[in-house]
PDB file of C-alpha atoms in Angstrom:
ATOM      1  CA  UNK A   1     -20.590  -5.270  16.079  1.00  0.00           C
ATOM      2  CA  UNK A   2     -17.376  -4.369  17.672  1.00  0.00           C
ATOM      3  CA  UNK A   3     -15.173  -7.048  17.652  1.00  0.00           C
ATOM      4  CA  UNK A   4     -11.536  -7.514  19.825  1.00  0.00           C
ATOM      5  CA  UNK A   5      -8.364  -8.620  19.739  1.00  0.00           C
ATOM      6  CA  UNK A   6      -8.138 -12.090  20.924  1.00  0.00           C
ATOM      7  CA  UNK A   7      -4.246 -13.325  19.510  1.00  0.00           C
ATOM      8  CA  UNK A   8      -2.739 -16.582  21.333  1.00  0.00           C
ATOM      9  CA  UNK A   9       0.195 -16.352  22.786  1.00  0.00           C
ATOM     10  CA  UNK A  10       1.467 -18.750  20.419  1.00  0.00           C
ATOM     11  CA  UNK A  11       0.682 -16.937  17.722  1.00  0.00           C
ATOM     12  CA  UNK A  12       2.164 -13.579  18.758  1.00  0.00           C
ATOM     13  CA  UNK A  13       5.193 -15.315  19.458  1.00  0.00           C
ATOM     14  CA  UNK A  14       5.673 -16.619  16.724  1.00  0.00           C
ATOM     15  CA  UNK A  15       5.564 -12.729  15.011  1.00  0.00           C
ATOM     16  CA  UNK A  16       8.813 -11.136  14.009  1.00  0.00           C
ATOM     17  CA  UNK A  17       9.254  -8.359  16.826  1.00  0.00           C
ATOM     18  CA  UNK A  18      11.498  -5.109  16.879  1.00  0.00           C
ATOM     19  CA  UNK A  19      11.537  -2.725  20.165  1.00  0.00           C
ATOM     20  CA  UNK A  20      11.937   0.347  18.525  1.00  0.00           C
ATOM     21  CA  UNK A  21       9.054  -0.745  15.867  1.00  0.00           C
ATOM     22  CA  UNK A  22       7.040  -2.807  18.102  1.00  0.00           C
ATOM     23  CA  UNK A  23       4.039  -2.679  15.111  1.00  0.00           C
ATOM     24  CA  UNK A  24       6.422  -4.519  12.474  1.00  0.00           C
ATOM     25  CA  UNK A  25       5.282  -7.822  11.474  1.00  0.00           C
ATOM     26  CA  UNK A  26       5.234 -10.220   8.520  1.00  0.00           C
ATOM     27  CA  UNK A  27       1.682  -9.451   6.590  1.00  0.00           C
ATOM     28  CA  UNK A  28       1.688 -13.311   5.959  1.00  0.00           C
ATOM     29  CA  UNK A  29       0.975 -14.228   9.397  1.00  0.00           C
ATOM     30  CA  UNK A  30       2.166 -16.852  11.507  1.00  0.00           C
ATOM     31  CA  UNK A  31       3.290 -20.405  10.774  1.00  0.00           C
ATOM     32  CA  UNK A  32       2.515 -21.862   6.884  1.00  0.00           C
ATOM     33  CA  UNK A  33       1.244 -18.268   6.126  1.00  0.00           C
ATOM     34  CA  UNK A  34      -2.438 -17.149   5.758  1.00  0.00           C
ATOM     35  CA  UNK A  35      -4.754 -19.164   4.056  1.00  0.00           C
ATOM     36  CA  UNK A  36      -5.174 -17.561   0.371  1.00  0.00           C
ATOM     37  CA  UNK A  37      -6.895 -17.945  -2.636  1.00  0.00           C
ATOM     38  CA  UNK A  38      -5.463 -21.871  -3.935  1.00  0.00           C
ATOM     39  CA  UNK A  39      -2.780 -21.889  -1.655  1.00  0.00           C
ATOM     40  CA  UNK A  40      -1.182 -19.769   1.753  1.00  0.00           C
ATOM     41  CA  UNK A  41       0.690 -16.066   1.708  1.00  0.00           C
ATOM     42  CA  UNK A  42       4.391 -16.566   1.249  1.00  0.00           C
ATOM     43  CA  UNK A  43       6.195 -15.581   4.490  1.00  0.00           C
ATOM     44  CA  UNK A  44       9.067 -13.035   3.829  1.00  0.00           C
ATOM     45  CA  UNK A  45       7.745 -11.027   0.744  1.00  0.00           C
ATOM     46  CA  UNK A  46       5.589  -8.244   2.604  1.00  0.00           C
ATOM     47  CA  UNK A  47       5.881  -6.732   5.617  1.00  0.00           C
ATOM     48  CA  UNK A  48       4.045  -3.836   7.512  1.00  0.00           C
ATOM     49  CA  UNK A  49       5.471  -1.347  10.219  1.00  0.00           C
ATOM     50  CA  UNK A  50       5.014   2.206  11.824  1.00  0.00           C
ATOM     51  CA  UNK A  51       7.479   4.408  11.256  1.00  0.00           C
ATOM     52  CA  UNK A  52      11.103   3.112  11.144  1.00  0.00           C
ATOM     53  CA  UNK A  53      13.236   5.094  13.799  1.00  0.00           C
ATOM     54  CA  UNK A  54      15.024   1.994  14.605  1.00  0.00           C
ATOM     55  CA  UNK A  55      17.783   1.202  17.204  1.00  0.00           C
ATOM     56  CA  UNK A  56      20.918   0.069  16.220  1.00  0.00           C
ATOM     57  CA  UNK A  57      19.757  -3.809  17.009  1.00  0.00           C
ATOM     58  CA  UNK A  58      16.438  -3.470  15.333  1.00  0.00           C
ATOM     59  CA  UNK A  59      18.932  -1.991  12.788  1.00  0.00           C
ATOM     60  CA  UNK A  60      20.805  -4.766  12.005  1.00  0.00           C
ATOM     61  CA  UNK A  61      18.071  -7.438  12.171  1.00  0.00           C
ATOM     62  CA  UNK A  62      15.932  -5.730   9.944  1.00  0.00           C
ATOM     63  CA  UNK A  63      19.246  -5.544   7.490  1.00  0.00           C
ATOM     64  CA  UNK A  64      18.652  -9.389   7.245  1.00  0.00           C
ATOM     65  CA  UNK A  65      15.627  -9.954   5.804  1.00  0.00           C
ATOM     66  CA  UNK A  66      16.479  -8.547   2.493  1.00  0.00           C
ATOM     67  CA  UNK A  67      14.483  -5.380   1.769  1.00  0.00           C
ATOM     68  CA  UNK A  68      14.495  -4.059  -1.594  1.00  0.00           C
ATOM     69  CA  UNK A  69      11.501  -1.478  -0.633  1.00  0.00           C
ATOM     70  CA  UNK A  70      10.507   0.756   2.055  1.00  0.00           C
ATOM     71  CA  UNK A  71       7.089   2.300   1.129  1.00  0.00           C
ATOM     72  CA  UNK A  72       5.904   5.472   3.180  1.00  0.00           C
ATOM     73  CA  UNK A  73       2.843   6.306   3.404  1.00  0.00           C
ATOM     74  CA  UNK A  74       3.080   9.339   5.890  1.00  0.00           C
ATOM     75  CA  UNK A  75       2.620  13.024   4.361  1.00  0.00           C
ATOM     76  CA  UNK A  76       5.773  15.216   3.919  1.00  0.00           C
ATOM     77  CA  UNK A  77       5.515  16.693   7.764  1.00  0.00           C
ATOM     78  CA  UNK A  78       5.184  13.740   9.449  1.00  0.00           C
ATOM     79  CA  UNK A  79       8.334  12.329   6.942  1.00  0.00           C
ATOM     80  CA  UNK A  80      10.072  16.176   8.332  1.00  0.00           C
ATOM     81  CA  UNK A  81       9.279  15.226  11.304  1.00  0.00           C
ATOM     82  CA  UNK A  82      10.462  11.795  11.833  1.00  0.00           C
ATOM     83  CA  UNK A  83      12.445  10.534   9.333  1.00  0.00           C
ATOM     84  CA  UNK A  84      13.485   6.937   8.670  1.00  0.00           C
ATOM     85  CA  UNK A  85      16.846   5.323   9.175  1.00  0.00           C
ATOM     86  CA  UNK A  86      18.358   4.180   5.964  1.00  0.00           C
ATOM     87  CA  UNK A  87      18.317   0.293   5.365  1.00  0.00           C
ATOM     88  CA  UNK A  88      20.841  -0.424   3.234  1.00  0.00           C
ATOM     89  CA  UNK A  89      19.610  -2.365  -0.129  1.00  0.00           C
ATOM     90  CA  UNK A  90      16.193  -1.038   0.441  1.00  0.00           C
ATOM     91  CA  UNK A  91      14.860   2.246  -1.707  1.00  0.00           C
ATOM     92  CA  UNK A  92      12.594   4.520  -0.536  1.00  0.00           C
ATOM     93  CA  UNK A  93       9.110   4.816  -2.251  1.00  0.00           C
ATOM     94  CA  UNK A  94       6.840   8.257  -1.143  1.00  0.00           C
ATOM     95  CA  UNK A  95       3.498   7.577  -1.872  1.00  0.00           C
ATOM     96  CA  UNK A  96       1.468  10.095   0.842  1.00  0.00           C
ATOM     97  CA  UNK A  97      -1.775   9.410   2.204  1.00  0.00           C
ATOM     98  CA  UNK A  98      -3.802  12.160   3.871  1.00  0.00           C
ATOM     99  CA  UNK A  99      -5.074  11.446   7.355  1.00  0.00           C
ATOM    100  CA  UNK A 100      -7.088  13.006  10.159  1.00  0.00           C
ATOM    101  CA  UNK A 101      -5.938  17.066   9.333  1.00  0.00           C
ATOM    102  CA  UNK A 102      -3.989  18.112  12.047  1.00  0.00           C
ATOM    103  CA  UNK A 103      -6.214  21.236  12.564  1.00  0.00           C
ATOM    104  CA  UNK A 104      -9.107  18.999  12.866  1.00  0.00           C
ATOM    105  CA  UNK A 105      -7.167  16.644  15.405  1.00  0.00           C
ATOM    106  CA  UNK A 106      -6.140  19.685  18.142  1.00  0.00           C
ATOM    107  CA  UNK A 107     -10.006  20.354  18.475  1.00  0.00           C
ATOM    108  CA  UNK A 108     -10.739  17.020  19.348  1.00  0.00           C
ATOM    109  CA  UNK A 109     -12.634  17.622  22.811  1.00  0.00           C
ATOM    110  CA  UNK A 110     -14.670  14.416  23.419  1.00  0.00           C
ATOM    111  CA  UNK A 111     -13.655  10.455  22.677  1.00  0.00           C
ATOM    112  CA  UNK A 112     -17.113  10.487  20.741  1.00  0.00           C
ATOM    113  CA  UNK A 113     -15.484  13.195  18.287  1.00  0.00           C
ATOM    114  CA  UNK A 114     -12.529  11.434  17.813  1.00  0.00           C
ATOM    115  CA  UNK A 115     -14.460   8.448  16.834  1.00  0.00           C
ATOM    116  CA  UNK A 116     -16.306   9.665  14.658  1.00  0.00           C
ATOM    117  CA  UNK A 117     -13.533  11.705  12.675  1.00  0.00           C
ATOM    118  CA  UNK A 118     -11.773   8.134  12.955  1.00  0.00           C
ATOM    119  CA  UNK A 119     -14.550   6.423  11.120  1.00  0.00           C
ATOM    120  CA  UNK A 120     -14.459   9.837   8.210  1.00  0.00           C
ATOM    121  CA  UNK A 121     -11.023   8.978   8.011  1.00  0.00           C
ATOM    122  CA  UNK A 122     -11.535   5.321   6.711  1.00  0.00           C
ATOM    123  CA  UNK A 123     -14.408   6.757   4.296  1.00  0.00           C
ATOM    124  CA  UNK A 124     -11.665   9.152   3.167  1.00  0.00           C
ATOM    125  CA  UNK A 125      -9.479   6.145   2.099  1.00  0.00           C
ATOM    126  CA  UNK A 126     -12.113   5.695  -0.636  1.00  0.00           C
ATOM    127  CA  UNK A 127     -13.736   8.455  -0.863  1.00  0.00           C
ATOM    128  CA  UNK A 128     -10.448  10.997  -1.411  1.00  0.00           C
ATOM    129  CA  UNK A 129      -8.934  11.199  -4.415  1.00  0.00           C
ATOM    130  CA  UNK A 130      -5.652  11.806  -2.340  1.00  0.00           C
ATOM    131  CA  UNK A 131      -6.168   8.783  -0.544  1.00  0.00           C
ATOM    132  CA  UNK A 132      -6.890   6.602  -3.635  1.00  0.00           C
ATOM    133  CA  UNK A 133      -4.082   7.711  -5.741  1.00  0.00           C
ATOM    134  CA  UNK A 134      -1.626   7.241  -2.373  1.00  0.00           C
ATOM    135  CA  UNK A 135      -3.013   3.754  -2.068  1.00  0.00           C
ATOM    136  CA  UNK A 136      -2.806   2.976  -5.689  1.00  0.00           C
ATOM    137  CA  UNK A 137       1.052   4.240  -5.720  1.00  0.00           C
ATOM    138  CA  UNK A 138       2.037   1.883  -3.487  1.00  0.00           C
ATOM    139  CA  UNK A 139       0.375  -0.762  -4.805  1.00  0.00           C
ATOM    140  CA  UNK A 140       1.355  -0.482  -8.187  1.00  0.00           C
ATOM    141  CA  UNK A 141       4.876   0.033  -7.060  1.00  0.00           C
ATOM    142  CA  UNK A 142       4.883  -2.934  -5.200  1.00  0.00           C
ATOM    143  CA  UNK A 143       3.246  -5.517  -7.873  1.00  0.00           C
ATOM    144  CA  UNK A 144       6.181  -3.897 -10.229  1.00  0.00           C
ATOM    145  CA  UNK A 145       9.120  -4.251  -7.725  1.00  0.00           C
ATOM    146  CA  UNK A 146      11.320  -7.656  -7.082  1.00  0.00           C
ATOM    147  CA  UNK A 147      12.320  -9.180  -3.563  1.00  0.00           C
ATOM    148  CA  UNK A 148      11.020  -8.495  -0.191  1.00  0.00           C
ATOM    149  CA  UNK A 149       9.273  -5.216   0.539  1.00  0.00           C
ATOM    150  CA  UNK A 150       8.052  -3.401   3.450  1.00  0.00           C
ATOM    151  CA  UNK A 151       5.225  -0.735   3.839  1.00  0.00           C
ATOM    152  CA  UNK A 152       4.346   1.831   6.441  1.00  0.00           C
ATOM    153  CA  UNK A 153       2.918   5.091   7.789  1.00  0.00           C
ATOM    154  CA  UNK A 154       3.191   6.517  11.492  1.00  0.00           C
ATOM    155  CA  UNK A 155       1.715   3.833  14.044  1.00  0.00           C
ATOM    156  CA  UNK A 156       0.986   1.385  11.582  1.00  0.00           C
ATOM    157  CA  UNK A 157      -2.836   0.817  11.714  1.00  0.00           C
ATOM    158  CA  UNK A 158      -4.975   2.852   9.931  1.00  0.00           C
ATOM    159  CA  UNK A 159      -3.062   3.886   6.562  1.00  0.00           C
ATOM    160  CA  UNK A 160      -1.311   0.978   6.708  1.00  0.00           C
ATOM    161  CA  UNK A 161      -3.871  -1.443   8.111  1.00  0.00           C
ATOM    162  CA  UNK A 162      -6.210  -0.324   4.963  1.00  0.00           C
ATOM    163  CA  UNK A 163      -3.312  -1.128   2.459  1.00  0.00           C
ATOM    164  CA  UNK A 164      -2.945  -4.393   4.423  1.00  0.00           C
ATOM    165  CA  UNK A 165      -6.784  -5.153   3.851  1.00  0.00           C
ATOM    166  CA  UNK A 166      -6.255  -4.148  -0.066  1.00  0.00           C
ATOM    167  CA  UNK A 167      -2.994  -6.806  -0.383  1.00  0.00           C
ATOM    168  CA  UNK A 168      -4.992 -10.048   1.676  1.00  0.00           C
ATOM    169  CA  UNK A 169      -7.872  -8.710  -0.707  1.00  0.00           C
ATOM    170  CA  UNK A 170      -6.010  -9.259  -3.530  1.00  0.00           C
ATOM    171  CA  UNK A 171      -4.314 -12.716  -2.553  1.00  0.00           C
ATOM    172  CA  UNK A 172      -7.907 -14.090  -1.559  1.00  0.00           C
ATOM    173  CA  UNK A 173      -7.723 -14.202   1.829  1.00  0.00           C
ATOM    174  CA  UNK A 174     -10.988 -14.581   4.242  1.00  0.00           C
ATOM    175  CA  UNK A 175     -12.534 -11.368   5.228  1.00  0.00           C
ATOM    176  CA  UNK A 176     -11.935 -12.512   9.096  1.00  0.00           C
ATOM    177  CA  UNK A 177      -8.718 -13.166   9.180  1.00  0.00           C
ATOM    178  CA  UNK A 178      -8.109  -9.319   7.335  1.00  0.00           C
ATOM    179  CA  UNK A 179      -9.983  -8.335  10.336  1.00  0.00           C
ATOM    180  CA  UNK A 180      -7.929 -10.909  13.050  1.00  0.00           C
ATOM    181  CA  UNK A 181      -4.729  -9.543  11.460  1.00  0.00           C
ATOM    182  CA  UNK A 182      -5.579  -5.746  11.547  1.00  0.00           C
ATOM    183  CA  UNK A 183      -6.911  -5.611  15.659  1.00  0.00           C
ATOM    184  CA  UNK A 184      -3.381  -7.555  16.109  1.00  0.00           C
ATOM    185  CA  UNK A 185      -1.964  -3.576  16.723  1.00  0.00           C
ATOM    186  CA  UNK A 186      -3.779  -3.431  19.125  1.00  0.00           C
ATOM    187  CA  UNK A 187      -1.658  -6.104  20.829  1.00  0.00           C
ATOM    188  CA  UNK A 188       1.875  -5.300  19.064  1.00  0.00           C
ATOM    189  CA  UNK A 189       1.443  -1.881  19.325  1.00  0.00           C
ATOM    190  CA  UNK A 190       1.300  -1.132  23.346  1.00  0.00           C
ATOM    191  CA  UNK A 191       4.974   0.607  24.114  1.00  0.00           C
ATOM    192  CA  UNK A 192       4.419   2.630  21.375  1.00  0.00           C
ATOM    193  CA  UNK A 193       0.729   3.659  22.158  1.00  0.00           C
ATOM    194  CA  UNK A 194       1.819   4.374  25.528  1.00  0.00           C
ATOM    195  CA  UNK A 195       4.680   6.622  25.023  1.00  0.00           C
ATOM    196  CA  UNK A 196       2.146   8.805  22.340  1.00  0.00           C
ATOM    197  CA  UNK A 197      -0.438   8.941  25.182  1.00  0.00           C
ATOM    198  CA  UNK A 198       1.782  10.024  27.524  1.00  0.00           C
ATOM    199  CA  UNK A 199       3.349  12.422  25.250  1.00  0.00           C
ATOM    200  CA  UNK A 200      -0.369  14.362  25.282  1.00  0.00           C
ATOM    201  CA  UNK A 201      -0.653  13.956  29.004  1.00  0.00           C
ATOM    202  CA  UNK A 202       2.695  16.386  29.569  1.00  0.00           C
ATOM    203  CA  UNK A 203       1.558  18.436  26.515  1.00  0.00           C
ATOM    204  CA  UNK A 204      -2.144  18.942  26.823  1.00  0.00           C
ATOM    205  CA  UNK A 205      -3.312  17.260  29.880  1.00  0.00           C
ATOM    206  CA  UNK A 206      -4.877  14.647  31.710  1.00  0.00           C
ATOM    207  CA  UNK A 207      -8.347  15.401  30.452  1.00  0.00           C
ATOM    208  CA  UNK A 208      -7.421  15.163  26.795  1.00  0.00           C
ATOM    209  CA  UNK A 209      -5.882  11.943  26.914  1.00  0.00           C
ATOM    210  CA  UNK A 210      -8.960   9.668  27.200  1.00  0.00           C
ATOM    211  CA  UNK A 211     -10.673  12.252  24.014  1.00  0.00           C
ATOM    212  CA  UNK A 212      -7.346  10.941  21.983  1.00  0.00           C
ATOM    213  CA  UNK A 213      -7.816   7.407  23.039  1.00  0.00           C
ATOM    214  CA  UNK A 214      -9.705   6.022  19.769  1.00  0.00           C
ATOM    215  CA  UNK A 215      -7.803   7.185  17.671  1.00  0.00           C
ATOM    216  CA  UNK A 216      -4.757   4.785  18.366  1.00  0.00           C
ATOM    217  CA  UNK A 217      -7.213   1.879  18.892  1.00  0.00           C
ATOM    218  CA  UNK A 218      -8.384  -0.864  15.945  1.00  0.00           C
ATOM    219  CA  UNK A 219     -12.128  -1.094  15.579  1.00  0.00           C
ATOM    220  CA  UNK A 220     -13.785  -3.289  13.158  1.00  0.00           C
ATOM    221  CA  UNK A 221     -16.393  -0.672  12.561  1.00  0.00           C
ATOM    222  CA  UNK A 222     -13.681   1.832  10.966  1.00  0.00           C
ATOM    223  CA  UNK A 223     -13.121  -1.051   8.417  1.00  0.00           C
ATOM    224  CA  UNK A 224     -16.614  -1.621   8.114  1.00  0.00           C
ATOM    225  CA  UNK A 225     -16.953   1.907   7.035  1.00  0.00           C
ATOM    226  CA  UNK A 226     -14.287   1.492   4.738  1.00  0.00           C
ATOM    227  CA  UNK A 227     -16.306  -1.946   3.071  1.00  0.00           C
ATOM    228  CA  UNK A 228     -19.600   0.540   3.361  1.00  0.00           C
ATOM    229  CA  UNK A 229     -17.656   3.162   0.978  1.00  0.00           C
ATOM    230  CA  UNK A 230     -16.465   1.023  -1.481  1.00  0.00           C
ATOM    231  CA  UNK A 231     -19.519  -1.055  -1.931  1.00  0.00           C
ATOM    232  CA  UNK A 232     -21.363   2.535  -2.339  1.00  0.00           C
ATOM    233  CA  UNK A 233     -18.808   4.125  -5.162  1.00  0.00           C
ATOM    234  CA  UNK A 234     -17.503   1.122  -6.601  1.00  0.00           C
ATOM    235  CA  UNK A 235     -19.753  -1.813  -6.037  1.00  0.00           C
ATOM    236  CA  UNK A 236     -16.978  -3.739  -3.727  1.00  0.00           C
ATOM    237  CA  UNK A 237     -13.385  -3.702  -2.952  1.00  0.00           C
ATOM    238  CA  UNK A 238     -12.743  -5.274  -6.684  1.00  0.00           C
ATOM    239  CA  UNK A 239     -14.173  -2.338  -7.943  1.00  0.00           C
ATOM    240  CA  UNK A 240     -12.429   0.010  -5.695  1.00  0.00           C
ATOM    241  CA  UNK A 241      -9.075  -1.773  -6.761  1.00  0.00           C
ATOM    242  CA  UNK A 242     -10.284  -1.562 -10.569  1.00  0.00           C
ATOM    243  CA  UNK A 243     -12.043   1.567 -10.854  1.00  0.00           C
ATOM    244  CA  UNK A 244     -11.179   3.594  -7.370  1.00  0.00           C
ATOM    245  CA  UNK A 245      -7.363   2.839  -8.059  1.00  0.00           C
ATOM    246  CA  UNK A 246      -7.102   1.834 -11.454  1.00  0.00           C
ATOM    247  CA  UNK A 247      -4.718  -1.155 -10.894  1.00  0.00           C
ATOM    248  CA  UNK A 248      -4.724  -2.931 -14.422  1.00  0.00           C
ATOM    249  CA  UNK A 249      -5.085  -6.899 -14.117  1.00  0.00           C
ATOM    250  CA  UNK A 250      -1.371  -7.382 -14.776  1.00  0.00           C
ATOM    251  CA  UNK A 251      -0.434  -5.635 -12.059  1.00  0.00           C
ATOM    252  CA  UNK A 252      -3.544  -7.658  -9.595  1.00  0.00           C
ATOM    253  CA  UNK A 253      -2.008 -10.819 -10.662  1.00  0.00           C
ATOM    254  CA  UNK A 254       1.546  -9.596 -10.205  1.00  0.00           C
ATOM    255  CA  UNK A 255       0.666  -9.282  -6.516  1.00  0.00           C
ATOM    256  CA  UNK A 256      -0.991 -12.543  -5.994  1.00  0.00           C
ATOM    257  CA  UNK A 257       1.700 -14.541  -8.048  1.00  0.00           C
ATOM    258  CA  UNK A 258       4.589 -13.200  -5.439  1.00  0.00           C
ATOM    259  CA  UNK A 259       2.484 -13.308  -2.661  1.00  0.00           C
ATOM    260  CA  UNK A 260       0.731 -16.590  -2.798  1.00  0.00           C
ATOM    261  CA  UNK A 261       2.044 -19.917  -3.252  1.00  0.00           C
ATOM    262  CA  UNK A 262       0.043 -23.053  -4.273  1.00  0.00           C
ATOM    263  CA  UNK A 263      -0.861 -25.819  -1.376  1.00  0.00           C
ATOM    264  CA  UNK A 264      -0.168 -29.562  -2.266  1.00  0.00           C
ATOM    265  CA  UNK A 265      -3.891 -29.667  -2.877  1.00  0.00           C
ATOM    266  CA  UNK A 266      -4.265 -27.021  -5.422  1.00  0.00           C
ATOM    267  CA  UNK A 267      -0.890 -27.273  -6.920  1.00  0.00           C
TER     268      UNK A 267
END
């Protein structure tokens, strides 16, 4: 089942928003935080983004949340291509994850092909041994790295939606709400969907621009995939985190103990 994204108003308001990033928000949530395992996510600690070719305002209010990390997950070309601005305080970590191949994507005729190379693409993120060690990069580097910390790839959603799904894995949170969070580009996302879609309108035409479509859409289904592949190789997403990644328990716990903090009940 297909599901959509269904946000209040309240709660994307409540977001952290940047124009010229429009897909950056807190990976806590809104409010007290996600509900986690014995407690909520800590606001301020992780964040998620496409790619970071900010505007001088965006700029300066990113400057004040305190970044000590900026983790890529883009391959070298797209890096070439459009590089970040530096944030001062904040050091770059390259840890590449290989999507969709380009020569694959320009023979992309039909929206059912792109679909279905969207829903290879999550198996990839589990299947690839690219994939896994770009995925376990970052998240070793970011259980073993102090103060706030952002991570990202091109649009934000798929690269960075799965290592979104890995972190609320980690810190316990409900399988829905992983879901809830990761259709929320679908809503945050819209200028910058838009200008890409219009970008292959004056470049390859009107008639390839509905063939493109899923692949800057959420779907539950390419997560589900995703679940499918690691409960196949690995038994579950513990054992993809154990035995797909090799995280060691010290660094698992590292992770939760920054991200999550205790509620007055389980404290």
């Amino acid at each position: 089942m297909t599901h959509q994204a269904t946000p209040t108003p309240e709660a994307v308001a409540a977001l952290p928003r940047l124009l010229s990033a429009d897909n950056f928000r807190d990976l806590a949530g809104t409010g007290d935080g996600y509900a986690a395992a014995g407690g909520r996510l800590r606001r301020g600690v992780l964040f998620r983004s496409n790619r970071l070719e900010l505007d001088a305002d965006d700029l300066a209010t990113m400057a004040t949340f305190g970044l000590t990390a900026i983790h890529d997950l883009r391959q070298p070309n797209e890096v070439a291509r459009h590089p970040n601005v530096e944030i001062r305080g904040a050091r770059w970590h390259h840890h590449p994850v290989p999507g969709i191949p380009e020569s694959e994507v320009s023979s992309l005729m039909t929206a059912a092909q792109t679909y279905q190379a969207m829903l290879v693409n999550y198996q990839t993120f589990v299947t690839d041994p690219a994939c896994r060690a770009g995925f376990a990069s970052l998240l070793r580097t970011i259980a073993r790295t102090d103060g706030p910390q952002l991570f990202h790839c091109a649009a934000g959603k798929d690269r960075t939606g799965w290592a979104a799904v890995l972190l609320h894995h980690i810190a316990g949170v409900d399988r829905e709400v992983m879901l809830e969070d990761y259709l929320l580009t679908d809503t945050y996302a819209v200028t910058s969907r838009q200008a890409t879609l219009d970008s292959i309108l004056e470049n390859l035409g009107s008639e390839r621009v509905p063939a493109y479509e899923p692949a800057f859409s959420c779907d539950s289904r390419y997560l589900d995939v995703a679940y499918e592949a690691a409960d196949d190789s690995y038994g579950g997403l513990d054992g993809y985190l154990t035995r797909g990644l090799e995280l060691d328990d010290a660094d698992l716990e590292a992770i939760r103990t920054r991200f999550v903090h205790s509620s007055p009940a389980s404290a």
